GROMACS .gro file of C-alpha atoms in nm:
model
  456
    1MET     CA    1  -3.180  -2.365  -1.627
    2LYS     CA    2  -3.144  -2.385  -1.251
    3LYS     CA    3  -2.938  -2.651  -1.083
    4ARG     CA    4  -2.841  -2.736  -0.731
    5TRP     CA    5  -2.469  -2.795  -0.689
    6LEU     CA    6  -2.421  -2.973  -0.359
    7ALA     CA    7  -2.104  -3.169  -0.302
    8MET     CA    8  -2.149  -3.533  -0.211
    9GLY     CA    9  -2.058  -3.691   0.118
   10LEU     CA   10  -2.028  -3.370   0.315
   11SER     CA   11  -2.284  -3.427   0.589
   12ILE     CA   12  -2.012  -3.543   0.830
   13LEU     CA   13  -1.811  -3.229   0.774
   14THR     CA   14  -2.049  -2.998   0.951
   15ALA     CA   15  -2.086  -3.222   1.253
   16GLY     CA   16  -1.930  -3.068   1.559
   17SER     CA   17  -1.857  -2.749   1.363
   18LEU     CA   18  -2.105  -2.511   1.520
   19LEU     CA   19  -1.859  -2.343   1.753
   20SER     CA   20  -1.575  -2.112   1.669
   21GLY     CA   21  -1.288  -1.994   1.883
   22CYS     CA   22  -0.934  -1.875   1.828
   23GLY     CA   23  -0.655  -1.740   2.041
   24ASN     CA   24  -0.600  -1.366   2.022
   25ALA     CA   25  -0.270  -1.193   1.947
   26GLU     CA   26  -0.145  -1.285   2.294
   27GLY     CA   27  -0.247  -1.648   2.250
   28THR     CA   28  -0.540  -1.635   2.496
   29ALA     CA   29  -0.839  -1.839   2.388
   30VAL     CA   30  -1.154  -1.643   2.309
   31VAL     CA   31  -1.507  -1.748   2.397
   32PRO     CA   32  -1.647  -1.991   2.135
   33THR     CA   33  -1.930  -1.856   1.921
   34GLU     CA   34  -2.190  -2.024   1.704
   35THR     CA   35  -2.125  -2.047   1.331
   36PRO     CA   36  -2.361  -1.783   1.190
   37GLU     CA   37  -2.637  -1.848   0.942
   38LEU     CA   38  -2.633  -1.638   0.625
   39GLU     CA   39  -2.958  -1.521   0.472
   40GLY     CA   40  -3.016  -1.687   0.137
   41TYR     CA   41  -2.754  -1.956   0.199
   42GLU     CA   42  -2.726  -2.297   0.359
   43LEU     CA   43  -2.410  -2.405   0.537
   44LEU     CA   44  -2.245  -2.663   0.313
   45TRP     CA   45  -1.945  -2.730   0.537
   46SER     CA   46  -1.718  -2.551   0.778
   47ASP     CA   47  -1.414  -2.603   0.991
   48GLU     CA   48  -1.390  -2.390   1.305
   49PHE     CA   49  -1.062  -2.559   1.410
   50ASP     CA   50  -1.200  -2.608   1.759
   51GLY     CA   51  -1.048  -2.954   1.806
   52ASP     CA   52  -0.696  -3.052   1.900
   53LYS     CA   53  -0.580  -3.177   1.560
   54LEU     CA   54  -0.637  -3.123   1.188
   55ASN     CA   55  -0.968  -3.263   1.063
   56GLU     CA   56  -0.849  -3.504   0.796
   57GLU     CA   57  -1.206  -3.566   0.680
   58ILE     CA   58  -1.177  -3.219   0.524
   59TRP     CA   59  -0.807  -3.143   0.485
   60THR     CA   60  -0.499  -3.310   0.344
   61ARG     CA   61  -0.150  -3.191   0.429
   62GLU     CA   62   0.003  -3.138   0.088
   63GLU     CA   63   0.368  -3.230   0.036
   64ARG     CA   64   0.575  -3.046  -0.224
   65ASP     CA   65   0.946  -3.005  -0.290
   66PRO     CA   66   1.113  -2.663  -0.297
   67GLY     CA   67   1.074  -2.482  -0.627
   68TRP     CA   68   0.752  -2.666  -0.714
   69THR     CA   69   0.593  -2.339  -0.829
   70ASN     CA   70   0.679  -1.969  -0.851
   71ASN     CA   71   1.043  -2.044  -0.759
   72GLU     CA   72   0.936  -2.067  -0.394
   73LEU     CA   73   1.193  -2.184  -0.142
   74GLN     CA   74   0.988  -2.389   0.101
   75GLU     CA   75   0.927  -2.761   0.121
   76TYR     CA   76   0.565  -2.829   0.212
   77THR     CA   77   0.563  -3.115   0.461
   78ASN     CA   78   0.309  -3.335   0.640
   79SER     CA   79   0.475  -3.253   0.971
   80GLU     CA   80   0.265  -3.123   1.257
   81GLU     CA   81   0.543  -2.872   1.316
   82ASN     CA   82   0.436  -2.697   0.996
   83SER     CA   83   0.057  -2.734   1.019
   84TYR     CA   84  -0.134  -2.787   1.342
   85VAL     CA   85  -0.445  -2.686   1.533
   86LYS     CA   86  -0.401  -2.480   1.848
   87ASP     CA   87  -0.630  -2.259   2.059
   88GLY     CA   88  -0.914  -2.287   1.809
   89CYS     CA   89  -0.703  -2.200   1.506
   90LEU     CA   90  -0.518  -2.370   1.224
   91VAL     CA   91  -0.156  -2.258   1.224
   92LEU     CA   92   0.060  -2.286   0.911
   93LYS     CA   93   0.415  -2.222   1.024
   94ALA     CA   94   0.727  -2.156   0.818
   95ILE     CA   95   1.048  -2.287   0.975
   96LYS     CA   96   1.404  -2.193   0.881
   97THR     CA   97   1.659  -2.471   0.917
   98ASP     CA   98   1.994  -2.570   0.768
   99LYS     CA   99   2.059  -2.832   0.503
  100ASP     CA  100   2.393  -2.907   0.340
  101GLY     CA  101   2.529  -2.584   0.486
  102LYS     CA  102   2.257  -2.369   0.332
  103ASP     CA  103   1.937  -2.212   0.459
  104TYR     CA  104   1.641  -2.448   0.420
  105TYR     CA  105   1.274  -2.372   0.471
  106THR     CA  106   0.975  -2.590   0.549
  107SER     CA  107   0.615  -2.478   0.574
  108GLY     CA  108   0.252  -2.591   0.579
  109LYS     CA  109  -0.011  -2.629   0.307
  110VAL     CA  110  -0.352  -2.794   0.339
  111ASN     CA  111  -0.618  -2.860   0.077
  112SER     CA  112  -0.968  -3.007   0.064
  113GLN     CA  113  -0.935  -3.172  -0.279
  114ASN     CA  114  -1.151  -3.484  -0.323
  115LYS     CA  115  -1.293  -3.432   0.027
  116ALA     CA  116  -1.491  -3.107   0.018
  117ASP     CA  117  -1.516  -3.002  -0.347
  118PHE     CA  118  -1.810  -2.789  -0.455
  119THR     CA  119  -1.942  -2.585  -0.746
  120TYR     CA  120  -2.063  -2.231  -0.662
  121GLY     CA  121  -2.103  -2.091  -0.316
  122LYS     CA  122  -1.977  -1.838  -0.066
  123VAL     CA  123  -1.645  -1.902   0.107
  124VAL     CA  124  -1.574  -1.707   0.425
  125ALA     CA  125  -1.243  -1.727   0.610
  126ARG     CA  126  -1.096  -1.534   0.901
  127ALA     CA  127  -0.720  -1.518   0.922
  128LYS     CA  128  -0.415  -1.333   1.050
  129ALA     CA  129  -0.119  -1.286   0.816
  130PRO     CA  130   0.243  -1.298   0.932
  131ALA     CA  131   0.486  -1.011   0.891
  132GLY     CA  132   0.823  -1.061   0.727
  133GLN     CA  133   1.011  -1.022   0.401
  134GLY     CA  134   0.953  -1.326   0.180
  135LEU     CA  135   0.644  -1.457   0.362
  136TRP     CA  136   0.342  -1.510   0.138
  137PRO     CA  137   0.018  -1.645   0.292
  138ALA     CA  138  -0.276  -1.739   0.069
  139ILE     CA  139  -0.632  -1.875   0.078
  140TRP     CA  140  -0.728  -1.990  -0.269
  141MET     CA  141  -0.917  -2.238  -0.484
  142MET     CA  142  -0.830  -2.469  -0.769
  143PRO     CA  143  -1.043  -2.711  -0.974
  144LYS     CA  144  -1.083  -3.068  -0.853
  145ASP     CA  145  -0.985  -3.190  -1.201
  146GLU     CA  146  -0.719  -2.952  -1.325
  147SER     CA  147  -0.701  -3.131  -1.660
  148PHE     CA  148  -1.070  -3.079  -1.746
  149TYR     CA  149  -1.004  -2.756  -1.939
  150GLY     CA  150  -0.627  -2.795  -1.943
  151GLN     CA  151  -0.339  -2.716  -1.711
  152TRP     CA  152  -0.298  -2.379  -1.544
  153PRO     CA  153  -0.404  -2.114  -1.629
  154LYS     CA  154  -0.665  -2.269  -1.860
  155CYS     CA  155  -0.816  -2.455  -1.563
  156GLY     CA  156  -0.884  -2.135  -1.366
  157GLU     CA  157  -0.775  -2.020  -1.019
  158ILE     CA  158  -0.962  -1.822  -0.753
  159ASP     CA  159  -0.745  -1.635  -0.502
  160ILE     CA  160  -0.957  -1.527  -0.206
  161MET     CA  161  -0.669  -1.379  -0.008
  162GLU     CA  162  -0.301  -1.305  -0.059
  163VAL     CA  163  -0.078  -1.077   0.146
  164LEU     CA  164   0.293  -1.010   0.118
  165GLY     CA  165   0.468  -1.009   0.453
  166ASN     CA  166   0.681  -0.709   0.357
  167ASP     CA  167   0.375  -0.503   0.254
  168LEU     CA  168   0.125  -0.511   0.535
  169GLU     CA  169  -0.086  -0.240   0.381
  170THR     CA  170  -0.231  -0.440   0.093
  171GLY     CA  171  -0.458  -0.741   0.056
  172TYR     CA  172  -0.511  -0.901  -0.286
  173CYS     CA  173  -0.804  -1.087  -0.446
  174THR     CA  174  -0.745  -1.234  -0.793
  175ILE     CA  175  -0.875  -1.471  -1.057
  176HIS     CA  176  -0.651  -1.635  -1.318
  177TYR     CA  177  -0.778  -1.798  -1.636
  178GLY     CA  178  -0.744  -1.836  -2.011
  179GLU     CA  179  -0.480  -1.897  -2.269
  180PRO     CA  180  -0.305  -1.661  -2.305
  181HIS     CA  181  -0.292  -1.616  -1.927
  182ALA     CA  182  -0.527  -1.344  -1.809
  183GLU     CA  183  -0.610  -1.220  -1.462
  184GLN     CA  184  -0.828  -0.972  -1.277
  185GLN     CA  185  -0.712  -0.839  -0.944
  186GLY     CA  186  -0.850  -0.617  -0.671
  187THR     CA  187  -0.662  -0.467  -0.378
  188PHE     CA  188  -0.762  -0.344  -0.035
  189LYS     CA  189  -0.559  -0.110   0.184
  190PHE     CA  190  -0.516  -0.207   0.549
  191ASP     CA  191  -0.388  -0.018   0.847
  192ALA     CA  192  -0.025  -0.133   0.837
  193GLU     CA  193   0.000  -0.123   1.213
  194ASN     CA  194  -0.257  -0.394   1.279
  195LEU     CA  195  -0.254  -0.640   0.987
  196ALA     CA  196  -0.007  -0.881   1.145
  197ASN     CA  197  -0.165  -0.842   1.491
  198GLU     CA  198  -0.534  -0.876   1.408
  199PHE     CA  199  -0.764  -1.111   1.219
  200HIS     CA  200  -0.943  -1.005   0.903
  201ASP     CA  201  -1.232  -1.155   0.710
  202TYR     CA  202  -1.186  -1.269   0.349
  203SER     CA  203  -1.467  -1.402   0.131
  204VAL     CA  204  -1.582  -1.472  -0.222
  205GLU     CA  205  -1.935  -1.511  -0.357
  206TRP     CA  206  -1.895  -1.745  -0.656
  207GLU     CA  207  -2.193  -1.769  -0.890
  208PRO     CA  208  -2.227  -1.901  -1.247
  209GLY     CA  209  -2.175  -1.561  -1.413
  210GLU     CA  210  -2.009  -1.351  -1.145
  211MET     CA  211  -1.761  -1.354  -0.859
  212ARG     CA  212  -1.751  -1.091  -0.584
  213PHE     CA  213  -1.459  -1.065  -0.341
  214TYR     CA  214  -1.472  -0.898  -0.001
  215ILE     CA  215  -1.218  -0.807   0.266
  216ASP     CA  216  -1.371  -0.712   0.600
  217GLU     CA  217  -1.707  -0.686   0.419
  218ASN     CA  218  -1.564  -0.428   0.176
  219LEU     CA  219  -1.629  -0.517  -0.188
  220VAL     CA  220  -1.281  -0.539  -0.343
  221LEU     CA  221  -1.335  -0.700  -0.683
  222THR     CA  222  -1.625  -0.800  -0.908
  223CYS     CA  223  -1.556  -1.030  -1.205
  224ASN     CA  224  -1.806  -1.140  -1.470
  225ASP     CA  225  -1.601  -1.152  -1.790
  226TRP     CA  226  -1.350  -1.433  -1.834
  227PHE     CA  227  -1.262  -1.707  -2.083
  228THR     CA  228  -1.057  -2.016  -2.139
  229ALA     CA  229  -0.926  -2.171  -2.458
  230VAL     CA  230  -0.657  -2.389  -2.604
  231GLU     CA  231  -0.422  -2.183  -2.817
  232GLY     CA  232  -0.547  -2.169  -3.175
  233GLU     CA  233  -0.898  -2.288  -3.082
  234ASP     CA  234  -1.223  -2.108  -3.001
  235ASP     CA  235  -1.306  -2.016  -2.642
  236LYS     CA  236  -1.483  -2.281  -2.436
  237PRO     CA  237  -1.849  -2.201  -2.364
  238TYR     CA  238  -1.888  -1.934  -2.094
  239PRO     CA  239  -1.868  -1.948  -1.793
  240ALA     CA  240  -1.580  -2.196  -1.836
  241PRO     CA  241  -1.346  -2.252  -1.660
  242PHE     CA  242  -1.537  -2.141  -1.348
  243ASN     CA  243  -1.824  -2.389  -1.391
  244GLN     CA  244  -1.666  -2.700  -1.239
  245PRO     CA  245  -1.597  -2.828  -0.887
  246PHE     CA  246  -1.324  -2.640  -0.699
  247PHE     CA  247  -1.159  -2.698  -0.363
  248VAL     CA  248  -1.017  -2.470  -0.094
  249GLN     CA  249  -0.650  -2.466  -0.002
  250MET     CA  250  -0.433  -2.257   0.230
  251ASN     CA  251  -0.059  -2.221   0.255
  252LEU     CA  252   0.229  -2.008   0.377
  253ALA     CA  253   0.492  -1.976   0.104
  254VAL     CA  254   0.850  -1.861   0.159
  255GLY     CA  255   1.013  -1.661  -0.118
  256GLY     CA  256   0.913  -1.684  -0.480
  257ASN     CA  257   0.880  -1.457  -0.779
  258TRP     CA  258   0.634  -1.218  -0.619
  259PRO     CA  259   0.748  -1.157  -0.258
  260GLY     CA  260   1.120  -1.218  -0.311
  261ASP     CA  261   1.341  -1.413  -0.072
  262PRO     CA  262   1.348  -1.370   0.305
  263ASP     CA  263   1.633  -1.169   0.451
  264GLU     CA  264   1.796  -1.102   0.787
  265THR     CA  265   1.488  -0.906   0.901
  266THR     CA  266   1.249  -1.199   0.858
  267ASP     CA  267   1.140  -1.330   1.200
  268PHE     CA  268   1.081  -1.703   1.163
  269GLU     CA  269   0.995  -1.736   1.530
  270ASN     CA  270   0.667  -1.564   1.440
  271ALA     CA  271   0.627  -1.682   1.080
  272GLU     CA  272   0.276  -1.817   1.137
  273PHE     CA  273  -0.030  -1.790   0.915
  274VAL     CA  274  -0.322  -1.831   1.155
  275ILE     CA  275  -0.672  -1.924   1.032
  276ASP     CA  276  -0.967  -1.897   1.270
  277TYR     CA  277  -1.223  -2.067   1.047
  278VAL     CA  278  -1.325  -2.161   0.692
  279ARG     CA  279  -1.697  -2.171   0.610
  280VAL     CA  280  -1.858  -2.266   0.282
  281TYR     CA  281  -2.220  -2.171   0.219
  282GLN     CA  282  -2.434  -2.246  -0.083
  283LYS     CA  283  -2.764  -2.127  -0.224
  284SER     CA  284  -3.033  -2.388  -0.277
  285GLU     CA  285  -3.032  -2.315  -0.650
  286TYR     CA  286  -2.814  -2.139  -0.905
  287ASP     CA  287  -2.925  -2.018  -1.248
  288THR     CA  288  -2.665  -2.159  -1.487
  289ASN     CA  289  -2.824  -2.000  -1.795
  290VAL     CA  290  -2.575  -1.712  -1.811
  291SER     CA  291  -2.414  -1.526  -2.100
  292LYS     CA  292  -2.080  -1.354  -2.125
  293PRO     CA  293  -2.116  -0.976  -2.099
  294VAL     CA  294  -2.076  -0.784  -2.422
  295ALA     CA  295  -1.767  -0.567  -2.398
  296ASP     CA  296  -1.825  -0.192  -2.407
  297PHE     CA  297  -1.518  -0.026  -2.557
  298ARG     CA  298  -1.460   0.337  -2.470
  299ALA     CA  299  -1.455   0.574  -2.766
  300ALA     CA  300  -1.171   0.814  -2.836
  301ASP     CA  301  -1.219   1.186  -2.776
  302GLU     CA  302  -1.315   1.427  -3.052
  303THR     CA  303  -0.953   1.438  -3.174
  304GLY     CA  304  -0.927   1.059  -3.191
  305ASN     CA  305  -0.713   1.031  -2.876
  306PHE     CA  306  -0.775   0.748  -2.627
  307ILE     CA  307  -0.550   0.913  -2.369
  308ILE     CA  308  -0.735   1.124  -2.113
  309ASN     CA  309  -0.560   1.449  -2.024
  310GLY     CA  310  -0.293   1.377  -2.281
  311ASP     CA  311  -0.225   1.751  -2.313
  312PHE     CA  312  -0.178   1.775  -1.934
  313ALA     CA  313  -0.420   2.065  -1.914
  314GLU     CA  314  -0.547   1.935  -1.580
  315ALA     CA  315  -0.316   1.914  -1.279
  316GLU     CA  316  -0.476   1.588  -1.170
  317ASP     CA  317  -0.400   1.364  -0.871
  318LEU     CA  318  -0.119   1.134  -0.984
  319SER     CA  319  -0.161   0.892  -0.694
  320ASP     CA  320  -0.515   0.770  -0.764
  321ASP     CA  321  -0.632   0.514  -1.019
  322GLU     CA  322  -0.791   0.767  -1.254
  323ASN     CA  323  -0.616   0.861  -1.579
  324TRP     CA  324  -0.246   0.930  -1.514
  325LYS     CA  325  -0.071   0.753  -1.226
  326PHE     CA  326   0.288   0.790  -1.106
  327MET     CA  327   0.444   0.499  -0.914
  328LEU     CA  328   0.773   0.395  -0.755
  329PHE     CA  329   0.900   0.039  -0.706
  330GLU     CA  330   1.214  -0.159  -0.621
  331GLY     CA  331   1.427   0.123  -0.483
  332GLY     CA  332   1.303   0.397  -0.713
  333GLU     CA  333   1.268   0.744  -0.563
  334GLY     CA  334   1.127   1.049  -0.735
  335ALA     CA  335   0.825   1.266  -0.801
  336ALA     CA  336   0.601   1.386  -1.081
  337GLU     CA  337   0.421   1.715  -1.132
  338ILE     CA  338   0.191   1.845  -1.404
  339LYS     CA  339   0.262   2.203  -1.505
  340ASP     CA  340   0.271   2.414  -1.821
  341ASN     CA  341   0.090   2.142  -2.023
  342SER     CA  342   0.351   1.880  -1.953
  343ILE     CA  343   0.443   1.630  -1.684
  344VAL     CA  344   0.778   1.674  -1.516
  345ILE     CA  345   0.932   1.356  -1.371
  346THR     CA  346   1.222   1.398  -1.133
  347THR     CA  347   1.428   1.100  -1.022
  348GLU     CA  348   1.637   1.085  -0.706
  349LYS     CA  349   1.717   0.713  -0.723
  350GLU     CA  350   1.669   0.513  -1.041
  351GLY     CA  351   1.597   0.181  -0.867
  352SER     CA  352   1.681  -0.171  -0.979
  353VAL     CA  353   1.422  -0.233  -1.254
  354ASP     CA  354   1.295  -0.031  -1.548
  355TYR     CA  355   0.959   0.029  -1.378
  356SER     CA  356   1.117   0.156  -1.055
  357VAL     CA  357   1.011   0.504  -1.172
  358GLN     CA  358   0.693   0.475  -1.375
  359LEU     CA  359   0.415   0.684  -1.530
  360VAL     CA  360   0.112   0.497  -1.665
  361GLN     CA  361  -0.236   0.547  -1.803
  362PRO     CA  362  -0.458   0.235  -1.782
  363ASP     CA  363  -0.795   0.132  -1.927
  364LEU     CA  364  -0.708   0.177  -2.294
  365PRO     CA  365  -0.938  -0.014  -2.534
  366MET     CA  366  -0.735  -0.248  -2.752
  367ILE     CA  367  -0.932  -0.430  -3.024
  368LYS     CA  368  -0.795  -0.725  -3.218
  369GLY     CA  369  -0.725  -0.645  -3.582
  370LYS     CA  370  -0.684  -0.270  -3.527
  371LYS     CA  371  -0.366  -0.069  -3.579
  372TYR     CA  372  -0.266   0.187  -3.316
  373ARG     CA  373  -0.019   0.472  -3.289
  374VAL     CA  374   0.152   0.600  -2.975
  375SER     CA  375   0.302   0.948  -2.997
  376PHE     CA  376   0.440   1.201  -2.750
  377ASP     CA  377   0.687   1.487  -2.713
  378ALA     CA  378   0.974   1.456  -2.467
  379TYR     CA  379   1.306   1.605  -2.360
  380ALA     CA  380   1.535   1.582  -2.056
  381ASP     CA  381   1.785   1.791  -1.862
  382GLU     CA  382   2.055   1.556  -1.991
  383ASN     CA  383   2.062   1.291  -2.262
  384ARG     CA  384   1.914   0.969  -2.128
  385ASP     CA  385   1.694   0.671  -2.220
  386ILE     CA  386   1.342   0.583  -2.116
  387ILE     CA  387   1.122   0.285  -2.209
  388VAL     CA  388   0.772   0.311  -2.355
  389CYS     CA  389   0.528   0.025  -2.406
  390VAL     CA  390   0.159  -0.068  -2.409
  391SER     CA  391   0.108  -0.354  -2.166
  392ALA     CA  392  -0.173  -0.587  -2.061
  393PRO     CA  393  -0.204  -0.591  -1.679
  394THR     CA  394  -0.500  -0.831  -1.687
  395ALA     CA  395  -0.371  -1.050  -1.971
  396GLY     CA  396  -0.045  -1.185  -1.838
  397TRP     CA  397   0.146  -0.859  -1.880
  398VAL     CA  398   0.204  -0.927  -2.249
  399ARG     CA  399   0.308  -0.629  -2.459
  400TYR     CA  400   0.090  -0.494  -2.739
  401LEU     CA  401   0.359  -0.236  -2.809
  402GLU     CA  402   0.687  -0.402  -2.715
  403ASP     CA  403   0.919  -0.240  -2.460
  404THR     CA  404   1.091   0.025  -2.670
  405VAL     CA  405   1.399   0.216  -2.562
  406VAL     CA  406   1.358   0.585  -2.646
  407PRO     CA  407   1.669   0.809  -2.644
  408ILE     CA  408   1.570   1.146  -2.497
  409THR     CA  409   1.788   1.452  -2.557
  410THR     CA  410   1.787   1.806  -2.424
  411GLU     CA  411   1.590   1.915  -2.732
  412LYS     CA  412   1.217   1.848  -2.745
  413GLN     CA  413   1.138   1.576  -2.998
  414THR     CA  414   0.825   1.399  -3.117
  415PHE     CA  415   0.830   1.020  -3.098
  416THR     CA  416   0.586   0.796  -3.286
  417PHE     CA  417   0.539   0.419  -3.265
  418ASP     CA  418   0.283   0.207  -3.452
  419PHE     CA  419   0.171  -0.143  -3.359
  420ASP     CA  420  -0.086  -0.400  -3.468
  421MET     CA  421  -0.322  -0.546  -3.210
  422THR     CA  422  -0.304  -0.919  -3.284
  423MET     CA  423  -0.431  -1.060  -2.952
  424LYS     CA  424  -0.775  -1.087  -2.793
  425ASP     CA  425  -0.978  -0.771  -2.740
  426ASP     CA  426  -0.872  -0.603  -2.417
  427ASN     CA  427  -1.038  -0.310  -2.241
  428ASN     CA  428  -0.742  -0.280  -2.004
  429GLY     CA  429  -0.445  -0.184  -2.217
  430ARG     CA  430  -0.194   0.037  -2.035
  431LEU     CA  431   0.049   0.295  -2.172
  432GLU     CA  432   0.372   0.297  -1.971
  433PHE     CA  433   0.668   0.533  -1.946
  434ASN     CA  434   0.945   0.359  -1.750
  435LEU     CA  435   1.237   0.568  -1.625
  436GLY     CA  436   1.407   0.330  -1.383
  437ASN     CA  437   1.740   0.147  -1.403
  438LYS     CA  438   1.867   0.334  -1.708
  439GLY     CA  439   2.185   0.480  -1.567
  440SER     CA  440   2.044   0.829  -1.529
  441THR     CA  441   1.841   1.040  -1.288
  442ALA     CA  442   1.798   1.330  -1.531
  443THR     CA  443   1.460   1.502  -1.514
  444VAL     CA  444   1.225   1.415  -1.803
  445TYR     CA  445   0.952   1.635  -1.953
  446ILE     CA  446   0.667   1.464  -2.144
  447SER     CA  447   0.380   1.633  -2.327
  448ASN     CA  448   0.119   1.588  -2.601
  449VAL     CA  449   0.065   1.216  -2.539
  450ARG     CA  450  -0.164   1.036  -2.782
  451VAL     CA  451  -0.283   0.681  -2.845
  452GLU     CA  452  -0.501   0.666  -3.154
  453GLU     CA  453  -0.634   0.420  -3.405
  454VAL     CA  454  -0.481   0.453  -3.751
  455SER     CA  455  -0.578   0.305  -4.085
  456GLU     CA  456  -0.345   0.088  -4.291
   0.00000   0.00000   0.00000
């Protein structure tokens, strides 16, 4: 069945929106340009921010108290100090003040809920992210009626753009959905020297059975397999929850669970999230007769092992996203090397969290109702602990094998852990070895790693 999903009452929104202009990094206005046509699409609505104030026929300044979500610090206000149009751009500005003798933060958030909702289309935005610890700009979408399938994450969320001000090398595109909470995320690596000084293009092509995310026209993430359900009940018919009207919103958060709090290095004089334009296009028709893809679960090797290069016979690249990957976070310092059919992990600084020094292998097929066994050999230069688990990066980081402390000695030992897969099928299970924050920097040697299916 094909349907046309045009939002109602939007004809006024495109009036006077055929020109685009925005100040450059020095604040000098650029020459206005026509809003481009896109082959295969019609312009549903756009805001080029070429006026002298916020277009309230499209946007609402959203007001929220500090801590409303994600333990963020800012108060979102309706003040023009926090959200205003200038030089052809929308500026969302975070401001640091003082309240009751403590640091206090205000910032800007705008949304198009109940004014420019739509179902399916292509959203294109051009924006410049601010630099600074604790700053968290986002362009994202939520459903007009969040209660239709249930509160977050059951309702669904589409994140077109997120950047952390303390990591100007990475842009994120994400969808959230389901119960239990699941997500799919793509990342794009920027040139760290220009992200806070230049504009970049962010877009999503949202169709009934697929979403495609782009940063600077680079395909970052393709999603076509999602679900939503109330706990204990069957999944809602696919493609729920992404088959209902959504709206666009933009904000500059301060602090929160993901970026952490600002510090003395954060420059609030320049804490500005600058958006050149937002454009929403739509095809004349969309085929809504779509089916959820059938999952293709990778088979184990001839020995029954789901781990690739579990014998460490190949000295593979440990920095890419293929097979084994070694990572450092939150103050961890160290290195990993494959040699003599084992991986040697050296730690210089253990960091502040268990995953500060981490070895992982992703993309493990985990099927509900199956029983699995994790086994490996390990020893260390000195007695110390590590943590092993099987996690779910795209399913809310739940644990299929719980975080398990493993005492490693100077003698090689074999460790074996069994677990039952009781949750939804997942093609993205991840084996983790976590060596951070355990009171030791002793070198660890791991070999003969296996994840296999076992019978009762």
